[in-house]
Every structure is written in C-alpha cells, then in structure tokens.
C-alpha cells in the first residue's frame, strides 16, 4: 500500500513537470517594454531605446570621427558598416565588440564609479566608443584565403582576433587614451598598479599576460601591461607598425604565430622588446621614487 501511494505521487509530479515544460510562453531578449529606434550614418547604424536619443545622436557623430582616425592608424576594415547598440538597462560600465558573423558593438552607457579602474575619463561615451571601435577596425581586416572562405560561408574567420589579449586590449586602451585626452593610460590607479609590481619585484612576464592571468588583478593585466607595452612600442617604433602588422596577419592561416608579423616589421621579437620595456618601466619607477 505504501509503495503504490508513493509511486502515484511520483507519477503526478512527473506529469505536472511535463505540463509546465510544454506550456507555450512568450520570451523576450531584454526588457519587452522598451521601444527601439535606429540612426543611420555612412558607416554605422546606431540602435537605441527610448530615452537615449541625445546619446545616440552624439554616438552617430563620434563614430564617424573616430573611424577617420582609426583607419589612418590601423588600416581599412573589411566591413562597410558596423551595428552599434546603446543600452541603459544595466549599471555595468562596459561594452564589447565582435566582427563575427558581422561587425557589432554594444555600449553600456552607465559611467563607472569613482573607485573603478575605468574612472579616468572626461566624457564616458566617446572614451568607451574609442576603445570598442579600435577592436572593430583592428580585427576586421581579413584578406587572402580567410577572406575567400568568408565570401562563400559568410564571415567565419578573423585572423587578427587570434592575436594575444594584451595586444588587442592594449591597442584599444592606447586609442581611448590618445584620442580622448583621458583613458586608462592617464589613470593614476593604473600607474599605481604598475609601480607596485615593479617595487614588489612582481613584474608580469610576457607569458603571464599572453594567457589567462592567474594572479591579481586577473584579466586586467591584459589592459594594464598591454597598454603600457603598446605605448612603449609606439615610442620606440612609431604608430605605423600596427597597421603593417594587422595587414600582415589579415591573410595568415597559421594561428598563434604572433611573433612573425612583429619580426617582419621591426626585426625583433616580442620577448626581446618586452625585456627592454621592463627595464624602461623600472627606470621610470625609480625616478618617481627619487
């Protein structure tokens, strides 16, 4: 009698679960109450929800201005148009960019708080846009066999996306700092992080910042060391090397061969130059202490 009653209860629970599982429900991506609009420019479509029209108008103007500089610095991207989404549905101060399967940027317009490493900005929206658009222009350079495959299958390959994270994020932080007069290269917080590593003899190695960091401050090492290293490379070789490297990598079908384009442009390898960067950083910190 006990077993039969227990079995009947289990059957009822299974039937109830299946009933709930197969009940049709409408699903939404994001807040269904928001109404969305689009502003089109020659190279961008700015998508925004109600309440963000002033920011969208500014983004439409800034995007074209930023593109003019970034194309001169990094080269001509493959895509003729990029989709940009502005949203104020989160308190997260961030954004992201992708070129696969099409070029798109999502921007969270909420500005960072005072204790954030992102807090060095004059105007949050252009600073954020400069960072993310750098990713698009840099990564969306595809040529040769990868470009041929993409014409058949759609955008499937972006060789520059396989560059180390410190290079991808370092270029973007350099751009945000160079183009806006603020950005993390001007941040006293970033400078403090680097100075502390030098004084504690914990200067991150090239392999540590190339892979997923397993030490504090985690993935921020890509942005911190990447931007400082990129700035050192600009001071040493000039800005033009990055366009040459991006074009060299654009048709590369050998993944992770990161030293080859740099060596062809400069005659050096990353490990060689990184040692010089470490020495220069140590000298700068000692001058600050003095």
Coordinates of C-alpha atoms in Angstrom, one line a residue, residues 61-222:
X61 CA 28.7 61.9 -34.9
X62 CA 31.6 60.5 -32.8
X63 CA 31.6 57.1 -34.6
X64 CA 32.4 58.7 -37.9
X65 CA 35.0 61.0 -36.5
X66 CA 36.7 58.1 -34.7
X67 CA 36.7 55.9 -37.8
X68 CA 38.6 58.5 -39.8
X69 CA 41.5 58.4 -37.4
X70 CA 41.4 54.7 -36.7
X71 CA 41.5 53.9 -40.4
X72 CA 44.6 56.1 -40.8
X73 CA 46.2 54.4 -37.9
X74 CA 45.3 50.7 -38.2
X75 CA 44.1 50.3 -41.8
X76 CA 40.9 49.7 -43.7
X77 CA 38.4 47.3 -42.1
X78 CA 36.6 44.7 -44.3
X79 CA 33.1 45.6 -43.3
X80 CA 31.4 48.6 -44.8
X81 CA 29.0 49.0 -41.8
X82 CA 29.0 48.4 -38.1
X83 CA 26.0 47.9 -35.9
X84 CA 26.2 49.9 -32.6
X85 CA 23.7 49.2 -29.8
X86 CA 23.3 51.7 -26.9
X87 CA 21.6 50.5 -23.8
X88 CA 20.9 51.8 -20.3
X89 CA 19.4 48.6 -18.9
X90 CA 22.3 47.9 -16.6
X91 CA 24.6 49.5 -14.0
X92 CA 27.6 47.8 -15.6
X93 CA 30.1 50.2 -17.1
X94 CA 31.4 48.3 -20.0
X95 CA 31.0 47.4 -23.7
X96 CA 32.1 44.7 -26.1
X97 CA 32.8 44.3 -29.8
X98 CA 32.7 41.5 -32.3
X99 CA 33.3 41.1 -36.1
X100 CA 31.8 37.6 -36.4
X101 CA 29.4 37.0 -38.0
X102 CA 29.1 40.8 -38.6
X103 CA 30.7 43.9 -37.1
X104 CA 28.8 44.9 -33.9
X105 CA 29.4 46.9 -30.8
X106 CA 27.3 47.0 -27.6
X107 CA 27.8 50.0 -25.3
X108 CA 26.5 50.2 -21.7
X109 CA 26.3 54.0 -21.2
X110 CA 26.4 54.0 -17.4
X111 CA 29.6 55.7 -16.4
X112 CA 32.0 53.9 -13.9
X113 CA 32.1 54.8 -10.2
X114 CA 35.0 56.7 -8.5
X115 CA 36.9 53.5 -7.4
X116 CA 36.8 51.8 -10.8
X117 CA 40.0 51.5 -12.9
X118 CA 37.8 53.0 -15.7
X119 CA 37.2 56.2 -13.9
X120 CA 39.8 58.2 -15.8
X121 CA 37.5 59.9 -18.4
X122 CA 36.3 63.3 -19.4
X123 CA 33.3 62.0 -21.2
X124 CA 32.4 58.3 -20.8
X125 CA 30.6 57.7 -24.1
X126 CA 33.5 58.8 -26.5
X127 CA 36.1 57.1 -24.4
X128 CA 34.1 53.8 -24.5
X129 CA 33.4 54.2 -28.2
X130 CA 37.1 54.8 -29.0
X131 CA 38.0 51.5 -27.2
X132 CA 35.4 49.3 -28.9
X133 CA 35.8 50.8 -32.4
X134 CA 39.5 50.1 -32.2
X135 CA 38.7 46.4 -31.8
X136 CA 36.5 46.5 -34.9
X137 CA 39.0 48.3 -37.2
X138 CA 41.9 46.2 -36.0
X139 CA 40.2 42.7 -36.0
X140 CA 38.1 43.3 -39.1
X141 CA 41.0 43.2 -41.5
X142 CA 40.7 40.0 -43.4
X143 CA 42.4 39.1 -46.7
X144 CA 43.7 36.1 -48.7
X145 CA 42.3 32.6 -48.0
X146 CA 40.3 33.7 -44.9
X147 CA 38.6 36.4 -47.0
X148 CA 37.8 33.9 -49.8
X149 CA 36.2 31.5 -47.3
X150 CA 34.1 34.3 -45.9
X151 CA 32.8 35.2 -49.3
X152 CA 31.4 31.6 -49.5
X153 CA 30.3 30.8 -46.0
X154 CA 29.9 34.3 -44.5
X155 CA 32.2 35.9 -42.1
X156 CA 33.8 32.9 -40.3
X157 CA 37.5 33.8 -39.8
X158 CA 39.3 36.9 -38.5
X159 CA 43.0 36.1 -38.1
X160 CA 43.7 39.2 -36.1
X161 CA 41.3 38.1 -33.4
X162 CA 43.8 35.3 -32.6
X163 CA 46.4 37.9 -31.5
X164 CA 47.2 37.9 -27.8
X165 CA 44.7 39.6 -25.5
X166 CA 47.3 42.1 -24.3
X167 CA 47.8 43.3 -27.9
X168 CA 44.1 43.5 -28.6
X169 CA 43.2 45.3 -25.4
X170 CA 46.5 47.3 -25.2
X171 CA 45.7 48.9 -28.6
X172 CA 42.2 49.7 -27.5
X173 CA 43.4 51.3 -24.3
X174 CA 46.0 53.2 -26.1
X175 CA 43.4 54.5 -28.5
X176 CA 40.9 55.5 -25.8
X177 CA 43.8 57.4 -24.1
X178 CA 45.3 59.0 -27.2
X179 CA 42.0 60.1 -28.8
X180 CA 40.1 61.5 -25.8
X181 CA 42.8 63.0 -23.6
X182 CA 41.7 60.7 -20.7
X183 CA 41.6 56.9 -20.7
X184 CA 43.5 54.4 -18.6
X185 CA 47.0 55.4 -19.8
X186 CA 46.4 58.6 -17.9
X187 CA 45.0 56.8 -14.8
X188 CA 46.8 57.2 -11.5
X189 CA 45.2 53.9 -10.5
X190 CA 46.8 52.1 -13.4
X191 CA 50.1 53.8 -12.7
X192 CA 49.9 52.6 -9.1
X193 CA 49.3 49.0 -10.1
X194 CA 52.3 49.0 -12.4
X195 CA 54.5 50.8 -9.8
X196 CA 53.5 48.3 -7.1
X197 CA 54.5 45.4 -9.3
X198 CA 57.9 46.9 -10.0
X199 CA 58.6 47.7 -6.3
X200 CA 57.4 44.2 -5.2
X201 CA 59.5 42.6 -7.9
X202 CA 56.3 41.0 -9.3
X203 CA 56.6 42.4 -12.9
X204 CA 54.4 40.2 -15.0
X205 CA 56.1 38.1 -17.6
X206 CA 55.1 38.0 -21.2
X207 CA 53.7 34.5 -21.0
X208 CA 51.6 35.5 -17.9
X209 CA 49.9 38.4 -19.8
X210 CA 49.5 36.4 -23.0
X211 CA 47.4 33.7 -21.4
X212 CA 44.6 33.9 -18.9
X213 CA 46.3 35.5 -15.8
X214 CA 46.2 33.5 -12.6
X215 CA 47.4 36.4 -10.4
X216 CA 45.9 39.6 -9.2
X217 CA 44.4 41.7 -10.8
X218 CA 43.3 38.9 -13.2
X219 CA 42.4 39.8 -16.7
X220 CA 43.1 43.5 -16.0
X221 CA 46.7 42.6 -16.7
X222 CA 45.9 42.5 -20.4

